Amino acid sequence: MAQPQASLSLPSRTSTMVETNHNSMSKSLPLEDTTSNRLDRIREKLRPALLYVVSTAQFFDIVNGASVSVAILPIAQDLHFTVPQVLWILNAYTISFAGLLLVSGRLGDLFGHRRMFMFGLFWFALWALVVSFSTSPIMFILARALQGMGAAATVPTAMALIATTYPVGPERTKAFSIFGAFGGLGAVTGILLAGGLIASIGWQWIFRISAIAAFILLAISYIVIPVSPPKAEKPKIDYLGAVTATIGVTGIVYYISTGVEYGWANAKTLPIFVVALALIALFIFVESRVQSPMMPLRIWKLKSFTTSTALAFVSMAKFQGIIYYSNMIFQEVYQWTPIKTALGFLVHSLLAMVVFTVLGRMLPRLPLKPLILTGFLLRSVTALMFSFVDENTSYWALPFPAFIIHIFGVGLSLLPIQITA
C-alpha cells in the first residue's frame, strides 16, 4: 500500500507546482506586455493624427526640392560649382527620388509601410544634415542624391498608410484631399522659405530645418502609426524587376534632366536613353512572367487607374513648369532678389491653404470628372497669361491674377486625380 500512496502523492505535488508556475507566469506576462499595450492604446487614440504626420512628411519632401530651385545661384557660388556641375544641384535629388519610388513602394508592401516610412524619414533627415555642411560640389551632389532616396521611401508608403487606415468612401477621399493639399502647398512654401533663409541666415538652413523637422516627425510617427502584425509567409522580392525598373526610370529621368544642357542627340545622353528604354521593356517582360512581380501588370487594366496616372503625370509636369517658369521670370526678367521672389509667390501660398482646405471638405460630395476638366482649363489660362509677361509687364497685371487662377486650377484637378487613382 506504501507504493500507491507514494505514486499518488507525486502527481499532487507536480500539479501544485504546475499550477503555481502557471499563476506566476500569468502574473508576469501582463507586466512584460504593459509597455507594448500602452503604446497600442496611445496609437489607437492618436489615429487621426496619422494623416497629418504622413502629409507633413510629404510637405517637407517637396519644400526641400522647391527651395533648392531658388537657392541654385547662392549654392553654386559658395561651393564653387562649374557650369556643367550646376545642373546637378537639382538633378541629383530628382533622379534618385524618381528612380526609387516604385521599388520603395513595393518594399513597403513586403516589409511593412510603417517600417519603410520611418526608415525614409531617418534617411532623408540624415543626408539633409550632411548636405547642409557640404564643402565641395561632389559632397553636395552625393549627399543630395542620397537624400532623395529617403524621400522616395516616404511618399509611396505615406499614401499606402492612408489607404490602409481609412475605408473606401468619403473618409478616404477627404484624407487624400488633405494629403494632396499638403503637397501642393509644399511646392510654393519651399520658395517662400528659401527666399527668407537665403536673405537672412543662409541656404544651409534650408536643409537643416528639413532635417530637424524630419527627426521630429520620426519621433511622432513612432507613437502615432500603428504596428502591423507580421506576415505569415516570407516576402518574395522581385530582384530583376527592381533592378530593371530602378535603372530604367533613372536613365529616362537623367535623359530628360540633362538633354536641355547637352542636347537630346548628344553622345552623353542618347545612349543612356536607349538603354533605359530597353530596360523598361525588359522590366515589363519580367513582370509578366514572375510569380511575385514588383508591379503587377493587371492594375493597368483598370481604366480609371490608367487614365488617372496619365493625367497625374501631365498635372505634375504642368505644376512644376509653372512654378519654375514664374520663378525664372521674377529673378531673370524682373531681376528680383530671392526674398522679393518669395513675396511674389505669397498670394499663391496663402490662397492654396484656403482653397485646398475648402476642397478637402467638398470633394467627397462632388462629381470628380467635371472638376478635373475645369481645373485643366484654368491651368491652361494661367500658362497663356504667363507667356505674355516681359520686363515691361506689371506683376499686378498678369502674374498676380495668373497665380489666383492657377491655384484654383490645381485644386480642382490634382486633388480629384489623386483620389480617382
CSV table of C-alpha atoms in Angstrom, one decimal:
chain,number,residue,atom,x,y,z
A,1,MET,CA,0.0,0.0,0.0
A,2,ALA,CA,3.0,2.3,0.5
A,3,GLN,CA,3.9,2.4,-3.2
A,4,PRO,CA,0.4,3.5,-4.3
A,5,GLN,CA,0.5,6.3,-1.7
A,6,ALA,CA,3.9,7.5,-2.9
A,7,SER,CA,2.7,7.4,-6.6
A,8,LEU,CA,-0.5,9.3,-5.7
A,9,SER,CA,1.4,12.0,-3.8
A,10,LEU,CA,3.8,12.7,-6.7
A,11,PRO,CA,1.2,13.9,-9.1
A,12,SER,CA,-0.3,16.0,-6.4
A,13,ARG,CA,2.9,17.9,-5.8
A,14,THR,CA,3.5,18.2,-9.6
A,15,SER,CA,0.1,19.6,-10.2
A,16,THR,CA,0.6,22.1,-7.4
A,17,MET,CA,4.0,23.2,-8.9
A,18,VAL,CA,2.5,23.5,-12.4
A,19,GLU,CA,-0.4,25.5,-11.1
A,20,THR,CA,2.0,27.7,-9.1
A,21,ASN,CA,4.2,28.2,-12.2
A,22,HIS,CA,1.1,29.0,-14.3
A,23,ASN,CA,-0.1,31.5,-11.9
A,24,SER,CA,3.3,33.2,-11.7
A,25,MET,CA,3.5,33.3,-15.5
A,26,SER,CA,0.0,34.7,-15.8
A,27,LYS,CA,1.0,37.5,-13.4
A,28,SER,CA,4.3,38.2,-15.1
A,29,LEU,CA,3.1,38.3,-18.7
A,30,PRO,CA,1.0,41.4,-18.4
A,31,LEU,CA,3.9,43.2,-16.8
A,32,GLU,CA,6.1,42.3,-19.7
A,33,ASP,CA,3.5,43.5,-22.2
A,34,THR,CA,2.5,46.6,-20.3
A,35,THR,CA,4.6,49.0,-22.4
A,36,SER,CA,3.5,47.5,-25.7
A,37,ASN,CA,-0.1,47.5,-24.7
A,38,ARG,CA,0.1,51.1,-23.5
A,39,LEU,CA,1.7,52.2,-26.8
A,40,ASP,CA,-1.0,50.4,-28.8
A,41,ARG,CA,-3.7,52.2,-26.8
A,42,ILE,CA,-2.0,55.5,-27.4
A,43,ARG,CA,-1.6,54.8,-31.1
A,44,GLU,CA,-5.3,54.0,-31.4
A,45,LYS,CA,-6.2,57.3,-29.7
A,46,LEU,CA,-3.9,59.2,-31.9
A,47,ARG,CA,-5.0,57.5,-35.1
A,48,PRO,CA,-6.5,60.7,-36.6
A,49,ALA,CA,-3.0,62.3,-36.3
A,50,LEU,CA,-1.5,59.7,-38.7
A,51,LEU,CA,-2.9,61.6,-41.7
A,52,TYR,CA,-1.2,64.8,-40.7
A,53,VAL,CA,2.1,63.1,-39.9
A,54,VAL,CA,2.4,61.5,-43.3
A,55,SER,CA,1.1,64.6,-45.1
A,56,THR,CA,3.7,66.8,-43.3
A,57,ALA,CA,6.4,64.4,-44.3
A,58,GLN,CA,5.4,64.8,-48.0
A,59,PHE,CA,5.2,68.6,-47.4
A,60,PHE,CA,8.8,68.8,-46.3
A,61,ASP,CA,10.0,66.5,-49.1
A,62,ILE,CA,8.5,68.9,-51.6
A,63,VAL,CA,9.5,72.0,-49.6
A,64,ASN,CA,13.1,70.8,-49.8
A,65,GLY,CA,13.0,70.2,-53.5
A,66,ALA,CA,11.3,73.5,-54.3
A,67,SER,CA,13.6,75.5,-52.0
A,68,VAL,CA,16.7,74.4,-53.9
A,69,SER,CA,15.4,75.8,-57.2
A,70,VAL,CA,15.6,79.3,-55.6
A,71,ALA,CA,18.9,78.6,-54.0
A,72,ILE,CA,20.8,77.4,-57.0
A,73,LEU,CA,22.9,80.5,-57.5
A,74,PRO,CA,23.9,81.0,-53.8
A,75,ILE,CA,24.8,77.3,-53.6
A,76,ALA,CA,26.8,77.4,-56.8
A,77,GLN,CA,28.7,80.5,-55.7
A,78,ASP,CA,29.5,79.3,-52.2
A,79,LEU,CA,30.7,75.8,-53.2
A,80,HIS,CA,32.4,76.9,-56.5
A,81,PHE,CA,30.3,74.8,-58.9
A,82,THR,CA,31.4,74.8,-62.5
A,83,VAL,CA,28.8,75.5,-65.2
A,84,PRO,CA,28.2,71.8,-66.1
A,85,GLN,CA,28.0,70.9,-62.4
A,86,VAL,CA,25.3,73.4,-61.6
A,87,LEU,CA,22.8,71.2,-63.4
A,88,TRP,CA,23.2,68.5,-60.7
A,89,ILE,CA,22.2,70.8,-57.8
A,90,LEU,CA,18.6,69.9,-58.9
A,91,ASN,CA,19.1,66.7,-60.8
A,92,ALA,CA,20.9,64.6,-58.1
A,93,TYR,CA,17.8,64.7,-55.9
A,94,THR,CA,15.2,64.4,-58.7
A,95,ILE,CA,16.9,61.4,-60.4
A,96,SER,CA,17.3,59.3,-57.2
A,97,PHE,CA,13.9,60.2,-56.0
A,98,ALA,CA,12.1,59.2,-59.2
A,99,GLY,CA,14.2,56.1,-59.8
A,100,LEU,CA,13.4,54.6,-56.4
A,101,LEU,CA,9.7,55.4,-56.0
A,102,LEU,CA,8.4,52.1,-57.4
A,103,VAL,CA,10.9,49.9,-55.5
A,104,SER,CA,10.4,51.8,-52.2
A,105,GLY,CA,6.6,51.4,-52.5
A,106,ARG,CA,6.9,47.7,-53.1
A,107,LEU,CA,9.3,47.2,-50.3
A,108,GLY,CA,6.8,48.9,-48.0
A,109,ASP,CA,4.2,46.3,-49.2
A,110,LEU,CA,6.5,43.4,-48.4
A,111,PHE,CA,8.2,44.6,-45.1
A,112,GLY,CA,5.6,47.0,-43.7
A,113,HIS,CA,4.7,50.5,-44.6
A,114,ARG,CA,5.3,51.9,-41.1
A,115,ARG,CA,8.9,50.5,-41.1
A,116,MET,CA,9.7,51.8,-44.6
A,117,PHE,CA,8.1,55.2,-43.9
A,118,MET,CA,10.2,55.7,-40.7
A,119,PHE,CA,13.4,54.5,-42.4
A,120,GLY,CA,12.7,57.0,-45.2
A,121,LEU,CA,12.3,59.8,-42.7
A,122,PHE,CA,15.5,58.9,-40.9
A,123,TRP,CA,17.5,58.6,-44.2
A,124,PHE,CA,16.1,61.9,-45.5
A,125,ALA,CA,17.0,63.8,-42.3
A,126,LEU,CA,20.4,62.3,-42.0
A,127,TRP,CA,21.5,63.3,-45.5
A,128,ALA,CA,19.8,66.7,-45.4
A,129,LEU,CA,22.1,67.4,-42.4
A,130,VAL,CA,25.1,66.2,-44.4
A,131,VAL,CA,24.1,68.4,-47.4
A,132,SER,CA,24.0,71.5,-45.1
A,133,PHE,CA,27.6,71.0,-44.2
A,134,SER,CA,28.8,70.4,-47.8
A,135,THR,CA,32.2,71.9,-48.6
A,136,SER,CA,32.5,70.9,-52.3
A,137,PRO,CA,30.3,70.2,-55.3
A,138,ILE,CA,30.9,66.5,-55.1
A,139,MET,CA,30.0,66.2,-51.5
A,140,PHE,CA,26.8,68.3,-52.1
A,141,ILE,CA,25.7,66.2,-55.2
A,142,LEU,CA,26.3,62.8,-53.5
A,143,ALA,CA,24.6,63.8,-50.3
A,144,ARG,CA,21.7,65.3,-52.2
A,145,ALA,CA,21.2,62.1,-54.2
A,146,LEU,CA,21.2,60.0,-51.0
A,147,GLN,CA,18.7,62.4,-49.5
A,148,GLY,CA,16.4,61.8,-52.5
A,149,MET,CA,16.4,58.1,-51.7
A,150,GLY,CA,14.9,58.9,-48.3
A,151,ALA,CA,12.1,61.0,-49.9
A,152,ALA,CA,11.4,58.1,-52.3
A,153,ALA,CA,10.8,55.8,-49.3
A,154,THR,CA,8.3,58.2,-47.6
A,155,VAL,CA,6.0,59.3,-50.3
A,156,PRO,CA,4.6,55.9,-51.6
A,157,THR,CA,4.5,54.4,-48.1
A,158,ALA,CA,2.6,57.5,-46.8
A,159,MET,CA,-0.1,57.0,-49.4
A,160,ALA,CA,-0.3,53.3,-48.6
A,161,LEU,CA,-0.7,54.1,-44.9
A,162,ILE,CA,-3.6,56.4,-45.7
A,163,ALA,CA,-5.2,53.8,-48.0
A,164,THR,CA,-4.9,51.1,-45.3
A,165,THR,CA,-6.1,53.3,-42.5
A,166,TYR,CA,-9.2,54.9,-44.0
A,167,PRO,CA,-12.0,52.9,-45.5
A,168,VAL,CA,-13.1,53.4,-49.1
A,169,GLY,CA,-15.6,56.2,-49.4
A,170,PRO,CA,-15.9,59.8,-48.2
A,171,GLU,CA,-13.4,59.3,-45.3
A,172,ARG,CA,-10.6,58.1,-47.6
A,173,THR,CA,-11.5,60.8,-50.2
A,174,LYS,CA,-11.1,63.5,-47.6
A,175,ALA,CA,-7.9,62.0,-46.3
A,176,PHE,CA,-6.3,62.0,-49.8
A,177,SER,CA,-7.6,65.6,-50.4
A,178,ILE,CA,-5.7,66.7,-47.3
A,179,PHE,CA,-2.6,64.8,-48.4
A,180,GLY,CA,-2.6,66.3,-51.8
A,181,ALA,CA,-3.2,69.8,-50.4
A,182,PHE,CA,-0.1,69.5,-48.2
A,183,GLY,CA,2.0,68.5,-51.3
A,184,GLY,CA,0.8,71.5,-53.4
A,185,LEU,CA,1.3,73.8,-50.5
A,186,GLY,CA,4.8,72.5,-50.0
A,187,ALA,CA,5.9,73.4,-53.5
A,188,VAL,CA,5.1,77.1,-53.0
A,189,THR,CA,6.1,77.2,-49.3
A,190,GLY,CA,9.6,76.0,-50.3
A,191,ILE,CA,10.1,79.0,-52.5
A,192,LEU,CA,9.0,81.4,-49.7
A,193,LEU,CA,11.2,79.6,-47.2
A,194,ALA,CA,14.2,79.7,-49.4
A,195,GLY,CA,13.8,83.4,-50.1
A,196,GLY,CA,13.7,84.2,-46.4
A,197,LEU,CA,16.6,82.0,-45.4
A,198,ILE,CA,18.9,83.0,-48.2
A,199,ALA,CA,18.4,86.7,-47.3
A,200,SER,CA,19.0,86.0,-43.6
A,201,ILE,CA,20.9,83.0,-42.3
A,202,GLY,CA,22.0,81.2,-45.5
A,203,TRP,CA,20.9,78.4,-47.8
A,204,GLN,CA,22.4,75.8,-45.5
A,205,TRP,CA,19.4,76.2,-43.2
A,206,ILE,CA,17.0,75.0,-45.9
A,207,PHE,CA,18.5,71.6,-45.3
A,208,ARG,CA,18.9,71.9,-41.5
A,209,ILE,CA,15.3,72.9,-41.0
A,210,SER,CA,14.3,69.9,-43.2
A,211,ALA,CA,16.5,67.6,-41.1
A,212,ILE,CA,15.1,68.9,-37.8
A,213,ALA,CA,11.5,68.6,-39.0
A,214,ALA,CA,12.1,65.0,-40.3
A,215,PHE,CA,13.7,63.9,-37.0
A,216,ILE,CA,10.7,65.3,-35.1
A,217,LEU,CA,8.3,63.6,-37.4
A,218,LEU,CA,10.2,60.4,-37.0
A,219,ALA,CA,9.7,60.5,-33.2
A,220,ILE,CA,6.0,61.4,-33.6
A,221,SER,CA,5.4,58.6,-36.2
A,222,TYR,CA,6.8,56.0,-33.8
A,223,ILE,CA,4.0,56.9,-31.4
A,224,VAL,CA,1.2,57.6,-33.9
A,225,ILE,CA,1.5,55.0,-36.6
A,226,PRO,CA,0.1,51.6,-35.6
A,227,VAL,CA,2.3,48.5,-35.8
A,228,SER,CA,1.0,46.0,-38.3
A,229,PRO,CA,1.1,42.3,-37.4
A,230,PRO,CA,4.0,40.3,-39.0
A,231,LYS,CA,3.2,38.5,-42.3
A,232,ALA,CA,2.8,34.7,-42.0
A,233,GLU,CA,4.8,33.9,-45.2
A,234,LYS,CA,8.3,35.1,-46.1
A,235,PRO,CA,8.2,38.1,-48.5
A,236,LYS,CA,9.3,37.3,-52.1
A,237,ILE,CA,11.4,40.0,-53.7
A,238,ASP,CA,11.4,40.5,-57.5
A,239,TYR,CA,15.1,41.4,-57.7
A,240,LEU,CA,15.3,41.5,-61.5
A,241,GLY,CA,12.2,43.7,-61.7
A,242,ALA,CA,13.6,46.0,-59.0
A,243,VAL,CA,16.9,46.5,-60.8
A,244,THR,CA,15.5,47.0,-64.3
A,245,ALA,CA,12.8,49.4,-63.1
A,246,THR,CA,15.2,51.5,-61.0
A,247,ILE,CA,17.9,51.8,-63.6
A,248,GLY,CA,15.4,52.2,-66.4
A,249,VAL,CA,13.5,55.0,-64.7
A,250,THR,CA,16.7,56.7,-63.5
A,251,GLY,CA,18.0,56.6,-67.1
A,252,ILE,CA,14.9,58.3,-68.5
A,253,VAL,CA,14.9,61.0,-65.8
A,254,TYR,CA,18.6,61.6,-66.4
A,255,TYR,CA,18.0,62.0,-70.2
A,256,ILE,CA,15.2,64.5,-69.6
A,257,SER,CA,17.2,66.4,-67.0
A,258,THR,CA,20.4,66.7,-68.9
A,259,GLY,CA,19.1,66.8,-72.5
A,260,VAL,CA,18.5,70.5,-72.4
A,261,GLU,CA,22.1,71.2,-71.4
A,262,TYR,CA,23.9,68.6,-73.5
A,263,GLY,CA,21.5,68.1,-76.4
A,264,TRP,CA,18.9,65.4,-77.0
A,265,ALA,CA,21.0,63.5,-79.5
A,266,ASN,CA,24.3,64.1,-77.7
A,267,ALA,CA,26.6,61.1,-77.0
A,268,LYS,CA,26.3,61.8,-73.3
A,269,THR,CA,22.5,61.5,-73.3
A,270,LEU,CA,21.1,59.5,-76.2
A,271,PRO,CA,22.8,56.1,-75.5
A,272,ILE,CA,21.6,56.3,-71.9
A,273,PHE,CA,18.1,56.9,-73.1
A,274,VAL,CA,18.1,54.0,-75.5
A,275,VAL,CA,19.5,51.6,-72.7
A,276,ALA,CA,16.8,53.0,-70.3
A,277,LEU,CA,14.0,52.2,-72.8
A,278,ALA,CA,15.4,48.7,-73.3
A,279,LEU,CA,15.5,48.1,-69.5
A,280,ILE,CA,11.9,49.3,-69.2
A,281,ALA,CA,10.8,46.9,-71.9
A,282,LEU,CA,12.7,44.1,-70.1
A,283,PHE,CA,11.0,45.2,-66.8
A,284,ILE,CA,7.6,44.8,-68.4
A,285,PHE,CA,8.5,41.4,-69.8
A,286,VAL,CA,9.8,40.2,-66.4
A,287,GLU,CA,6.7,41.5,-64.6
A,288,SER,CA,4.5,39.4,-66.9
A,289,ARG,CA,6.5,36.2,-66.1
A,290,VAL,CA,7.5,36.3,-62.4
A,291,GLN,CA,5.3,34.9,-59.6
A,292,SER,CA,5.5,38.0,-57.3
A,293,PRO,CA,6.0,41.0,-59.6
A,294,MET,CA,7.3,44.3,-58.5
A,295,MET,CA,4.4,45.9,-60.4
A,296,PRO,CA,1.5,43.6,-61.2
A,297,LEU,CA,0.5,44.4,-64.8
A,298,ARG,CA,-3.1,43.7,-64.1
A,299,ILE,CA,-3.5,47.1,-62.4
A,300,TRP,CA,-3.2,48.8,-65.8
A,301,LYS,CA,-6.4,47.0,-67.0
A,302,LEU,CA,-8.3,49.3,-64.7
A,303,LYS,CA,-9.4,52.2,-66.9
A,304,SER,CA,-9.8,54.7,-64.1
A,305,PHE,CA,-6.3,53.9,-62.7
A,306,THR,CA,-4.6,54.1,-66.1
A,307,THR,CA,-6.3,57.4,-67.0
A,308,SER,CA,-5.6,58.9,-63.6
A,309,THR,CA,-1.9,58.0,-63.8
A,310,ALA,CA,-1.6,59.7,-67.2
A,311,LEU,CA,-3.4,62.8,-66.0
A,312,ALA,CA,-1.3,62.9,-62.9
A,313,PHE,CA,1.9,62.8,-65.0
A,314,VAL,CA,0.7,65.8,-67.1
A,315,SER,CA,-0.7,67.6,-64.0
A,316,MET,CA,2.6,67.4,-62.0
A,317,ALA,CA,4.6,68.4,-65.1
A,318,LYS,CA,2.3,71.5,-65.6
A,319,PHE,CA,2.6,72.4,-61.9
A,320,GLN,CA,6.4,72.2,-61.8
A,321,GLY,CA,6.6,74.0,-65.1
A,322,ILE,CA,4.6,77.0,-63.9
A,323,ILE,CA,6.5,77.2,-60.6
A,324,TYR,CA,9.9,77.0,-62.4
A,325,TYR,CA,8.9,79.4,-65.2
A,326,SER,CA,7.4,82.0,-62.9
A,327,ASN,CA,10.5,81.8,-60.6
A,328,MET,CA,12.7,82.4,-63.6
A,329,ILE,CA,10.5,85.4,-64.7
A,330,PHE,CA,10.8,87.0,-61.3
A,331,GLN,CA,14.6,86.5,-61.0
A,332,GLU,CA,15.8,86.8,-64.6
A,333,VAL,CA,13.2,89.1,-66.3
A,334,TYR,CA,12.2,91.3,-63.3
A,335,GLN,CA,15.7,91.0,-61.7
A,336,TRP,CA,14.1,90.4,-58.3
A,337,THR,CA,16.1,89.2,-55.3
A,338,PRO,CA,15.3,85.8,-53.7
A,339,ILE,CA,13.3,87.4,-50.9
A,340,LYS,CA,11.3,89.6,-53.3
A,341,THR,CA,10.7,86.5,-55.5
A,342,ALA,CA,9.4,84.6,-52.4
A,343,LEU,CA,7.0,87.5,-51.7
A,344,GLY,CA,5.8,87.3,-55.3
A,345,PHE,CA,4.6,83.7,-54.5
A,346,LEU,CA,2.9,84.8,-51.3
A,347,VAL,CA,-0.6,85.0,-52.8
A,348,HIS,CA,-0.2,81.5,-54.3
A,349,SER,CA,0.7,80.0,-50.9
A,350,LEU,CA,-2.0,81.8,-48.8
A,351,LEU,CA,-4.7,81.0,-51.3
A,352,ALA,CA,-3.6,77.4,-51.5
A,353,MET,CA,-4.3,76.9,-47.8
A,354,VAL,CA,-7.8,78.2,-48.2
A,355,VAL,CA,-8.7,76.5,-51.5
A,356,PHE,CA,-7.3,73.1,-50.5
A,357,THR,CA,-8.9,73.2,-47.1
A,358,VAL,CA,-12.3,74.0,-48.6
A,359,LEU,CA,-12.0,71.5,-51.4
A,360,GLY,CA,-10.9,68.8,-48.9
A,361,ARG,CA,-14.4,69.1,-47.3
A,362,MET,CA,-16.3,69.4,-50.5
A,363,LEU,CA,-14.8,66.8,-52.9
A,364,PRO,CA,-16.3,63.8,-51.2
A,365,ARG,CA,-19.8,65.1,-52.2
A,366,LEU,CA,-18.9,66.3,-55.8
A,367,PRO,CA,-18.5,64.5,-59.2
A,368,LEU,CA,-14.8,64.4,-60.0
A,369,LYS,CA,-14.7,64.3,-63.8
A,370,PRO,CA,-16.1,67.8,-64.4
A,371,LEU,CA,-13.8,69.3,-61.7
A,372,ILE,CA,-10.7,67.7,-63.4
A,373,LEU,CA,-11.7,69.2,-66.8
A,374,THR,CA,-12.3,72.7,-65.2
A,375,GLY,CA,-9.0,72.5,-63.4
A,376,PHE,CA,-7.0,71.8,-66.5
A,377,LEU,CA,-8.8,74.6,-68.4
A,378,LEU,CA,-7.9,77.1,-65.7
A,379,ARG,CA,-4.3,76.0,-65.6
A,380,SER,CA,-4.1,76.4,-69.4
A,381,VAL,CA,-5.3,80.0,-68.9
A,382,THR,CA,-2.5,80.5,-66.4
A,383,ALA,CA,0.1,79.3,-68.8
A,384,LEU,CA,-1.2,81.5,-71.5
A,385,MET,CA,-1.1,84.6,-69.2
A,386,PHE,CA,2.5,83.9,-68.2
A,387,SER,CA,3.5,83.6,-71.8
A,388,PHE,CA,2.8,87.3,-72.3
A,389,VAL,CA,4.9,88.5,-69.4
A,390,ASP,CA,8.0,90.6,-70.2
A,391,GLU,CA,10.2,93.2,-68.5
A,392,ASN,CA,7.6,95.9,-69.1
A,393,THR,CA,4.6,93.8,-67.7
A,394,SER,CA,3.5,94.8,-64.2
A,395,TYR,CA,3.3,92.0,-61.6
A,396,TRP,CA,-0.2,93.0,-60.7
A,397,ALA,CA,-1.3,93.0,-64.4
A,398,LEU,CA,-0.6,89.3,-65.2
A,399,PRO,CA,1.4,87.2,-62.7
A,400,PHE,CA,-0.8,88.1,-59.7
A,401,PRO,CA,-4.1,87.2,-61.2
A,402,ALA,CA,-2.5,84.2,-63.0
A,403,PHE,CA,-1.5,82.8,-59.6
A,404,ILE,CA,-5.0,83.1,-58.3
A,405,ILE,CA,-6.4,81.3,-61.3
A,406,HIS,CA,-3.6,78.7,-61.1
A,407,ILE,CA,-4.2,77.6,-57.5
A,408,PHE,CA,-8.0,77.1,-58.2
A,409,GLY,CA,-7.0,75.0,-61.3
A,410,VAL,CA,-4.5,72.9,-59.3
A,411,GLY,CA,-7.0,72.3,-56.6
A,412,LEU,CA,-9.8,71.3,-59.0
A,413,SER,CA,-7.6,68.9,-61.0
A,414,LEU,CA,-4.7,67.5,-58.9
A,415,LEU,CA,-6.7,66.5,-55.9
A,416,PRO,CA,-9.5,64.7,-57.8
A,417,ILE,CA,-6.9,62.9,-59.9
A,418,GLN,CA,-5.2,61.5,-56.8
A,419,ILE,CA,-8.5,60.4,-55.3
A,420,THR,CA,-9.6,58.7,-58.5
A,421,ALA,CA,-6.2,56.9,-58.9
